[in-house]
Amino acid sequence: MAIIRIKNLLVRTIIGFNPEERVNRQDVIINAEIEVDATEAIKADDQQIIYDYKLITKAIIALVQNSKFNLLEKLTHEVLQLIMQDRRVNRARVEIDKPQALSFSESVSVELEAKR
């Protein structure tokens, strides 16, 4: 199995339920760990076979930028479900941070995991 990690992907979105959060986009930081079977891709050394982390990253950005969420939990769930749509994914873990969500804290994050 191969572990693909997408680290500190910064995306702006509407997140939160306070009035100002429903109008102003905020940064979220996305970290994903995606487990796939890379055996065939390694043997063939062929980009057509491997799980394409560039494509999933673009899909995550599009989902997050073009959606509005009240809860960080819901946003995290939606990103995880997007990743798990590909049957080659055996396991995925997504953590999303919302910087400056709390006073005196660097960020708040939610982490969810799914496996087949």
PDB file of N, CA, C and O in Angstrom, residues 45-106:
ATOM      1  N   ASP A  45       5.413   1.673 -13.861  1.00  0.00           N
ATOM      2  CA  ASP A  45       5.960   3.032 -13.864  1.00  0.00           C
ATOM      3  C   ASP A  45       5.173   3.909 -14.840  1.00  0.00           C
ATOM      4  O   ASP A  45       5.734   4.618 -15.665  1.00  0.00           O
ATOM      5  N   ASP A  46       3.851   3.836 -14.707  1.00  0.00           N
ATOM      6  CA  ASP A  46       2.949   4.478 -15.656  1.00  0.00           C
ATOM      7  C   ASP A  46       1.982   5.394 -14.919  1.00  0.00           C
ATOM      8  O   ASP A  46       1.221   4.941 -14.062  1.00  0.00           O
ATOM      9  N   GLN A  47       1.970   6.654 -15.291  1.00  0.00           N
ATOM     10  CA  GLN A  47       1.108   7.631 -14.611  1.00  0.00           C
ATOM     11  C   GLN A  47      -0.370   7.385 -14.868  1.00  0.00           C
ATOM     12  O   GLN A  47      -1.226   7.890 -14.143  1.00  0.00           O
ATOM     13  N   GLN A  48      -0.717   6.624 -15.899  1.00  0.00           N
ATOM     14  CA  GLN A  48      -2.122   6.347 -16.205  1.00  0.00           C
ATOM     15  C   GLN A  48      -2.742   5.369 -15.203  1.00  0.00           C
ATOM     16  O   GLN A  48      -3.959   5.288 -15.093  1.00  0.00           O
ATOM     17  N   ILE A  49      -1.913   4.657 -14.481  1.00  0.00           N
ATOM     18  CA  ILE A  49      -2.402   3.626 -13.563  1.00  0.00           C
ATOM     19  C   ILE A  49      -2.536   4.144 -12.133  1.00  0.00           C
ATOM     20  O   ILE A  49      -3.431   3.747 -11.402  1.00  0.00           O
ATOM     21  N   ILE A  50      -1.673   5.037 -11.743  1.00  0.00           N
ATOM     22  CA  ILE A  50      -1.608   5.469 -10.339  1.00  0.00           C
ATOM     23  C   ILE A  50      -2.779   6.375  -9.985  1.00  0.00           C
ATOM     24  O   ILE A  50      -3.378   7.025 -10.834  1.00  0.00           O
ATOM     25  N   TYR A  51      -3.104   6.420  -8.722  1.00  0.00           N
ATOM     26  CA  TYR A  51      -4.082   7.358  -8.187  1.00  0.00           C
ATOM     27  C   TYR A  51      -3.495   8.760  -8.351  1.00  0.00           C
ATOM     28  O   TYR A  51      -2.410   9.048  -7.862  1.00  0.00           O
ATOM     29  N   ASP A  52      -4.204   9.634  -9.014  1.00  0.00           N
ATOM     30  CA  ASP A  52      -3.680  10.952  -9.374  1.00  0.00           C
ATOM     31  C   ASP A  52      -3.964  11.965  -8.267  1.00  0.00           C
ATOM     32  O   ASP A  52      -5.069  12.484  -8.143  1.00  0.00           O
ATOM     33  N   TYR A  53      -2.950  12.268  -7.470  1.00  0.00           N
ATOM     34  CA  TYR A  53      -3.140  13.193  -6.353  1.00  0.00           C
ATOM     35  C   TYR A  53      -3.374  14.624  -6.832  1.00  0.00           C
ATOM     36  O   TYR A  53      -4.001  15.412  -6.133  1.00  0.00           O
ATOM     37  N   LYS A  54      -2.913  14.965  -8.018  1.00  0.00           N
ATOM     38  CA  LYS A  54      -3.170  16.305  -8.544  1.00  0.00           C
ATOM     39  C   LYS A  54      -4.657  16.475  -8.848  1.00  0.00           C
ATOM     40  O   LYS A  54      -5.248  17.507  -8.529  1.00  0.00           O
ATOM     41  N   LEU A  55      -5.282  15.467  -9.433  1.00  0.00           N
ATOM     42  CA  LEU A  55      -6.712  15.541  -9.749  1.00  0.00           C
ATOM     43  C   LEU A  55      -7.568  15.635  -8.494  1.00  0.00           C
ATOM     44  O   LEU A  55      -8.520  16.422  -8.444  1.00  0.00           O
ATOM     45  N   ILE A  56      -7.254  14.833  -7.471  1.00  0.00           N
ATOM     46  CA  ILE A  56      -8.074  14.866  -6.258  1.00  0.00           C
ATOM     47  C   ILE A  56      -7.872  16.195  -5.533  1.00  0.00           C
ATOM     48  O   ILE A  56      -8.815  16.747  -4.964  1.00  0.00           O
ATOM     49  N   THR A  57      -6.675  16.744  -5.589  1.00  0.00           N
ATOM     50  CA  THR A  57      -6.429  18.042  -4.960  1.00  0.00           C
ATOM     51  C   THR A  57      -7.256  19.130  -5.633  1.00  0.00           C
ATOM     52  O   THR A  57      -7.887  19.957  -4.961  1.00  0.00           O
ATOM     53  N   LYS A  58      -7.299  19.123  -6.958  1.00  0.00           N
ATOM     54  CA  LYS A  58      -8.127  20.099  -7.689  1.00  0.00           C
ATOM     55  C   LYS A  58      -9.601  19.923  -7.349  1.00  0.00           C
ATOM     56  O   LYS A  58     -10.337  20.901  -7.197  1.00  0.00           O
ATOM     57  N   ALA A  59     -10.044  18.676  -7.210  1.00  0.00           N
ATOM     58  CA  ALA A  59     -11.452  18.411  -6.871  1.00  0.00           C
ATOM     59  C   ALA A  59     -11.772  18.908  -5.462  1.00  0.00           C
ATOM     60  O   ALA A  59     -12.852  19.464  -5.216  1.00  0.00           O
ATOM     61  N   ILE A  60     -10.855  18.713  -4.528  1.00  0.00           N
ATOM     62  CA  ILE A  60     -11.052  19.194  -3.154  1.00  0.00           C
ATOM     63  C   ILE A  60     -11.150  20.715  -3.149  1.00  0.00           C
ATOM     64  O   ILE A  60     -12.051  21.289  -2.523  1.00  0.00           O
ATOM     65  N   ILE A  61     -10.244  21.379  -3.859  1.00  0.00           N
ATOM     66  CA  ILE A  61     -10.269  22.844  -3.920  1.00  0.00           C
ATOM     67  C   ILE A  61     -11.605  23.326  -4.481  1.00  0.00           C
ATOM     68  O   ILE A  61     -12.232  24.231  -3.925  1.00  0.00           O
ATOM     69  N   ALA A  62     -12.056  22.720  -5.574  1.00  0.00           N
ATOM     70  CA  ALA A  62     -13.321  23.130  -6.193  1.00  0.00           C
ATOM     71  C   ALA A  62     -14.489  22.931  -5.239  1.00  0.00           C
ATOM     72  O   ALA A  62     -15.345  23.807  -5.099  1.00  0.00           O
ATOM     73  N   LEU A  63     -14.537  21.778  -4.575  1.00  0.00           N
ATOM     74  CA  LEU A  63     -15.616  21.497  -3.622  1.00  0.00           C
ATOM     75  C   LEU A  63     -15.647  22.545  -2.518  1.00  0.00           C
ATOM     76  O   LEU A  63     -16.695  23.116  -2.213  1.00  0.00           O
ATOM     77  N   VAL A  64     -14.509  22.800  -1.916  1.00  0.00           N
ATOM     78  CA  VAL A  64     -14.444  23.695  -0.758  1.00  0.00           C
ATOM     79  C   VAL A  64     -14.735  25.144  -1.169  1.00  0.00           C
ATOM     80  O   VAL A  64     -15.517  25.838  -0.511  1.00  0.00           O
ATOM     81  N   GLN A  65     -14.145  25.592  -2.268  1.00  0.00           N
ATOM     82  CA  GLN A  65     -14.347  26.978  -2.695  1.00  0.00           C
ATOM     83  C   GLN A  65     -15.778  27.257  -3.141  1.00  0.00           C
ATOM     84  O   GLN A  65     -16.274  28.363  -2.960  1.00  0.00           O
ATOM     85  N   ASN A  66     -16.424  26.278  -3.716  1.00  0.00           N
ATOM     86  CA  ASN A  66     -17.748  26.492  -4.307  1.00  0.00           C
ATOM     87  C   ASN A  66     -18.904  26.092  -3.399  1.00  0.00           C
ATOM     88  O   ASN A  66     -20.049  26.061  -3.842  1.00  0.00           O
ATOM     89  N   SER A  67     -18.620  25.793  -2.148  1.00  0.00           N
ATOM     90  CA  SER A  67     -19.658  25.368  -1.208  1.00  0.00           C
ATOM     91  C   SER A  67     -19.689  26.288  -0.002  1.00  0.00           C
ATOM     92  O   SER A  67     -18.759  27.051   0.236  1.00  0.00           O
ATOM     93  N   LYS A  68     -20.767  26.176   0.743  1.00  0.00           N
ATOM     94  CA  LYS A  68     -20.905  26.894   2.011  1.00  0.00           C
ATOM     95  C   LYS A  68     -21.274  25.871   3.075  1.00  0.00           C
ATOM     96  O   LYS A  68     -22.152  25.033   2.854  1.00  0.00           O
ATOM     97  N   PHE A  69     -20.614  25.961   4.218  1.00  0.00           N
ATOM     98  CA  PHE A  69     -20.862  25.029   5.303  1.00  0.00           C
ATOM     99  C   PHE A  69     -21.063  25.782   6.605  1.00  0.00           C
ATOM    100  O   PHE A  69     -20.402  26.790   6.850  1.00  0.00           O
ATOM    101  N   ASN A  70     -21.965  25.289   7.432  1.00  0.00           N
ATOM    102  CA  ASN A  70     -22.121  25.824   8.780  1.00  0.00           C
ATOM    103  C   ASN A  70     -21.083  25.224   9.712  1.00  0.00           C
ATOM    104  O   ASN A  70     -20.531  25.914  10.557  1.00  0.00           O
ATOM    105  N   LEU A  71     -20.839  23.927   9.554  1.00  0.00           N
ATOM    106  CA  LEU A  71     -20.002  23.196  10.504  1.00  0.00           C
ATOM    107  C   LEU A  71     -18.735  22.661   9.867  1.00  0.00           C
ATOM    108  O   LEU A  71     -18.758  22.134   8.747  1.00  0.00           O
ATOM    109  N   LEU A  72     -17.650  22.735  10.591  1.00  0.00           N
ATOM    110  CA  LEU A  72     -16.381  22.150  10.177  1.00  0.00           C
ATOM    111  C   LEU A  72     -16.518  20.637  10.019  1.00  0.00           C
ATOM    112  O   LEU A  72     -15.908  20.037   9.140  1.00  0.00           O
ATOM    113  N   GLU A  73     -17.354  20.035  10.843  1.00  0.00           N
ATOM    114  CA  GLU A  73     -17.580  18.586  10.756  1.00  0.00           C
ATOM    115  C   GLU A  73     -18.172  18.201   9.396  1.00  0.00           C
ATOM    116  O   GLU A  73     -17.781  17.207   8.795  1.00  0.00           O
ATOM    117  N   LYS A  74     -19.127  18.990   8.915  1.00  0.00           N
ATOM    118  CA  LYS A  74     -19.763  18.718   7.629  1.00  0.00           C
ATOM    119  C   LYS A  74     -18.771  18.906   6.481  1.00  0.00           C
ATOM    120  O   LYS A  74     -18.710  18.086   5.559  1.00  0.00           O
ATOM    121  N   LEU A  75     -17.998  19.962   6.520  1.00  0.00           N
ATOM    122  CA  LEU A  75     -16.985  20.197   5.496  1.00  0.00           C
ATOM    123  C   LEU A  75     -15.992  19.031   5.450  1.00  0.00           C
ATOM    124  O   LEU A  75     -15.678  18.512   4.376  1.00  0.00           O
ATOM    125  N   THR A  76     -15.517  18.603   6.601  1.00  0.00           N
ATOM    126  CA  THR A  76     -14.565  17.498   6.676  1.00  0.00           C
ATOM    127  C   THR A  76     -15.184  16.226   6.107  1.00  0.00           C
ATOM    128  O   THR A  76     -14.539  15.497   5.340  1.00  0.00           O
ATOM    129  N   HIS A  77     -16.421  15.958   6.451  1.00  0.00           N
ATOM    130  CA  HIS A  77     -17.136  14.780   5.938  1.00  0.00           C
ATOM    131  C   HIS A  77     -17.239  14.821   4.410  1.00  0.00           C
ATOM    132  O   HIS A  77     -17.012  13.804   3.737  1.00  0.00           O
ATOM    133  N   GLU A  78     -17.575  15.966   3.860  1.00  0.00           N
ATOM    134  CA  GLU A  78     -17.741  16.086   2.405  1.00  0.00           C
ATOM    135  C   GLU A  78     -16.421  15.864   1.669  1.00  0.00           C
ATOM    136  O   GLU A  78     -16.389  15.219   0.618  1.00  0.00           O
ATOM    137  N   VAL A  79     -15.324  16.380   2.198  1.00  0.00           N
ATOM    138  CA  VAL A  79     -14.016  16.164   1.582  1.00  0.00           C
ATOM    139  C   VAL A  79     -13.647  14.684   1.658  1.00  0.00           C
ATOM    140  O   VAL A  79     -13.182  14.091   0.678  1.00  0.00           O
ATOM    141  N   LEU A  80     -13.890  14.060   2.797  1.00  0.00           N
ATOM    142  CA  LEU A  80     -13.605  12.634   2.948  1.00  0.00           C
ATOM    143  C   LEU A  80     -14.428  11.803   1.965  1.00  0.00           C
ATOM    144  O   LEU A  80     -13.909  10.887   1.317  1.00  0.00           O
ATOM    145  N   GLN A  81     -15.701  12.116   1.819  1.00  0.00           N
ATOM    146  CA  GLN A  81     -16.562  11.380   0.882  1.00  0.00           C
ATOM    147  C   GLN A  81     -16.081  11.547  -0.558  1.00  0.00           C
ATOM    148  O   GLN A  81     -16.135  10.598  -1.344  1.00  0.00           O
ATOM    149  N   LEU A  82     -15.628  12.729  -0.903  1.00  0.00           N
ATOM    150  CA  LEU A  82     -15.092  12.967  -2.238  1.00  0.00           C
ATOM    151  C   LEU A  82     -13.894  12.059  -2.513  1.00  0.00           C
ATOM    152  O   LEU A  82     -13.801  11.426  -3.568  1.00  0.00           O
ATOM    153  N   ILE A  83     -13.002  11.970  -1.559  1.00  0.00           N
ATOM    154  CA  ILE A  83     -11.820  11.115  -1.705  1.00  0.00           C
ATOM    155  C   ILE A  83     -12.228   9.649  -1.816  1.00  0.00           C
ATOM    156  O   ILE A  83     -11.697   8.908  -2.646  1.00  0.00           O
ATOM    157  N   MET A  84     -13.177   9.218  -1.009  1.00  0.00           N
ATOM    158  CA  MET A  84     -13.579   7.811  -0.978  1.00  0.00           C
ATOM    159  C   MET A  84     -14.390   7.379  -2.199  1.00  0.00           C
ATOM    160  O   MET A  84     -14.619   6.186  -2.387  1.00  0.00           O
ATOM    161  N   GLN A  85     -14.810   8.314  -3.044  1.00  0.00           N
ATOM    162  CA  GLN A  85     -15.549   7.943  -4.253  1.00  0.00           C
ATOM    163  C   GLN A  85     -14.717   7.054  -5.176  1.00  0.00           C
ATOM    164  O   GLN A  85     -15.265   6.233  -5.902  1.00  0.00           O
ATOM    165  N   ASP A  86     -13.413   7.232  -5.156  1.00  0.00           N
ATOM    166  CA  ASP A  86     -12.534   6.425  -5.996  1.00  0.00           C
ATOM    167  C   ASP A  86     -12.342   5.061  -5.328  1.00  0.00           C
ATOM    168  O   ASP A  86     -11.852   4.970  -4.206  1.00  0.00           O
ATOM    169  N   ARG A  87     -12.727   4.009  -6.032  1.00  0.00           N
ATOM    170  CA  ARG A  87     -12.684   2.649  -5.463  1.00  0.00           C
ATOM    171  C   ARG A  87     -11.259   2.174  -5.173  1.00  0.00           C
ATOM    172  O   ARG A  87     -11.073   1.190  -4.457  1.00  0.00           O
ATOM    173  N   ARG A  88     -10.264   2.845  -5.722  1.00  0.00           N
ATOM    174  CA  ARG A  88      -8.873   2.463  -5.453  1.00  0.00           C
ATOM    175  C   ARG A  88      -8.422   2.883  -4.058  1.00  0.00           C
ATOM    176  O   ARG A  88      -7.406   2.401  -3.561  1.00  0.00           O
ATOM    177  N   VAL A  89      -9.169   3.766  -3.433  1.00  0.00           N
ATOM    178  CA  VAL A  89      -8.814   4.244  -2.095  1.00  0.00           C
ATOM    179  C   VAL A  89      -9.270   3.218  -1.069  1.00  0.00           C
ATOM    180  O   VAL A  89     -10.449   2.890  -0.980  1.00  0.00           O
ATOM    181  N   ASN A  90      -8.328   2.693  -0.310  1.00  0.00           N
ATOM    182  CA  ASN A  90      -8.636   1.717   0.742  1.00  0.00           C
ATOM    183  C   ASN A  90      -8.981   2.384   2.067  1.00  0.00           C
ATOM    184  O   ASN A  90      -9.808   1.886   2.822  1.00  0.00           O
ATOM    185  N   ARG A  91      -8.312   3.504   2.318  1.00  0.00           N
ATOM    186  CA  ARG A  91      -8.510   4.221   3.574  1.00  0.00           C
ATOM    187  C   ARG A  91      -8.147   5.670   3.333  1.00  0.00           C
ATOM    188  O   ARG A  91      -7.252   5.984   2.554  1.00  0.00           O
ATOM    189  N   ALA A  92      -8.844   6.555   4.011  1.00  0.00           N
ATOM    190  CA  ALA A  92      -8.505   7.977   3.940  1.00  0.00           C
ATOM    191  C   ALA A  92      -8.774   8.628   5.284  1.00  0.00           C
ATOM    192  O   ALA A  92      -9.673   8.221   6.022  1.00  0.00           O
ATOM    193  N   ARG A  93      -7.960   9.605   5.574  1.00  0.00           N
ATOM    194  CA  ARG A  93      -8.120  10.406   6.780  1.00  0.00           C
ATOM    195  C   ARG A  93      -8.022  11.862   6.358  1.00  0.00           C
ATOM    196  O   ARG A  93      -7.127  12.228   5.601  1.00  0.00           O
ATOM    197  N   VAL A  94      -8.945  12.678   6.821  1.00  0.00           N
ATOM    198  CA  VAL A  94      -8.950  14.101   6.492  1.00  0.00           C
ATOM    199  C   VAL A  94      -9.021  14.896   7.785  1.00  0.00           C
ATOM    200  O   VAL A  94      -9.848  14.615   8.652  1.00  0.00           O
ATOM    201  N   GLU A  95      -8.159  15.881   7.893  1.00  0.00           N
ATOM    202  CA  GLU A  95      -8.199  16.829   9.003  1.00  0.00           C
ATOM    203  C   GLU A  95      -8.289  18.224   8.404  1.00  0.00           C
ATOM    204  O   GLU A  95      -7.507  18.567   7.514  1.00  0.00           O
ATOM    205  N   ILE A  96      -9.250  19.005   8.879  1.00  0.00           N
ATOM    206  CA  ILE A  96      -9.391  20.375   8.406  1.00  0.00           C
ATOM    207  C   ILE A  96      -9.324  21.322   9.599  1.00  0.00           C
ATOM    208  O   ILE A  96     -10.063  21.163  10.569  1.00  0.00           O
ATOM    209  N   ASP A  97      -8.415  22.277   9.482  1.00  0.00           N
ATOM    210  CA  ASP A  97      -8.232  23.302  10.510  1.00  0.00           C
ATOM    211  C   ASP A  97      -8.933  24.577  10.092  1.00  0.00           C
ATOM    212  O   ASP A  97      -8.915  24.952   8.916  1.00  0.00           O
ATOM    213  N   LYS A  98      -9.513  25.234  11.064  1.00  0.00           N
ATOM    214  CA  LYS A  98     -10.089  26.568  10.876  1.00  0.00           C
ATOM    215  C   LYS A  98      -9.268  27.518  11.757  1.00  0.00           C
ATOM    216  O   LYS A  98      -9.492  27.621  12.969  1.00  0.00           O
ATOM    217  N   PRO A  99      -8.284  28.181  11.148  1.00  0.00           N
ATOM    218  CA  PRO A  99      -7.425  29.080  11.940  1.00  0.00           C
ATOM    219  C   PRO A  99      -8.227  30.197  12.594  1.00  0.00           C
ATOM    220  O   PRO A  99      -9.210  30.682  12.039  1.00  0.00           O
ATOM    221  N   GLN A 100      -7.805  30.566  13.776  1.00  0.00           N
ATOM    222  CA  GLN A 100      -8.376  31.689  14.518  1.00  0.00           C
ATOM    223  C   GLN A 100      -9.868  31.530  14.796  1.00  0.00           C
ATOM    224  O   GLN A 100     -10.596  32.518  14.920  1.00  0.00           O
ATOM    225  N   ALA A 101     -10.334  30.299  14.896  1.00  0.00           N
ATOM    226  CA  ALA A 101     -11.742  30.060  15.226  1.00  0.00           C
ATOM    227  C   ALA A 101     -12.032  30.397  16.688  1.00  0.00           C
ATOM    228  O   ALA A 101     -13.158  30.750  17.034  1.00  0.00           O
ATOM    229  N   LEU A 102     -11.033  30.274  17.515  1.00  0.00           N
ATOM    230  CA  LEU A 102     -11.172  30.568  18.941  1.00  0.00           C
ATOM    231  C   LEU A 102     -10.118  31.578  19.376  1.00  0.00           C
ATOM    232  O   LEU A 102      -8.978  31.504  18.916  1.00  0.00           O
ATOM    233  N   SER A 103     -10.499  32.445  20.261  1.00  0.00           N
ATOM    234  CA  SER A 103      -9.525  33.351  20.853  1.00  0.00           C
ATOM    235  C   SER A 103      -8.480  32.535  21.607  1.00  0.00           C
ATOM    236  O   SER A 103      -8.799  31.498  22.196  1.00  0.00           O
ATOM    237  N   PHE A 104      -7.253  32.979  21.534  1.00  0.00           N
ATOM    238  CA  PHE A 104      -6.128  32.367  22.255  1.00  0.00           C
ATOM    239  C   PHE A 104      -5.776  30.978  21.736  1.00  0.00           C
ATOM    240  O   PHE A 104      -5.119  30.205  22.423  1.00  0.00           O
ATOM    241  N   SER A 105      -6.248  30.641  20.536  1.00  0.00           N
ATOM    242  CA  SER A 105      -5.943  29.345  19.942  1.00  0.00           C
ATOM    243  C   SER A 105      -5.492  29.548  18.507  1.00  0.00           C
ATOM    244  O   SER A 105      -6.057  30.377  17.782  1.00  0.00           O
ATOM    245  N   GLU A 106      -4.505  28.785  18.081  1.00  0.00           N
ATOM    246  CA  GLU A 106      -4.038  28.876  16.697  1.00  0.00           C
ATOM    247  C   GLU A 106      -5.114  28.426  15.718  1.00  0.00           C
ATOM    248  O   GLU A 106      -5.324  29.036  14.678  1.00  0.00           O
TER     249      GLU A 106
END
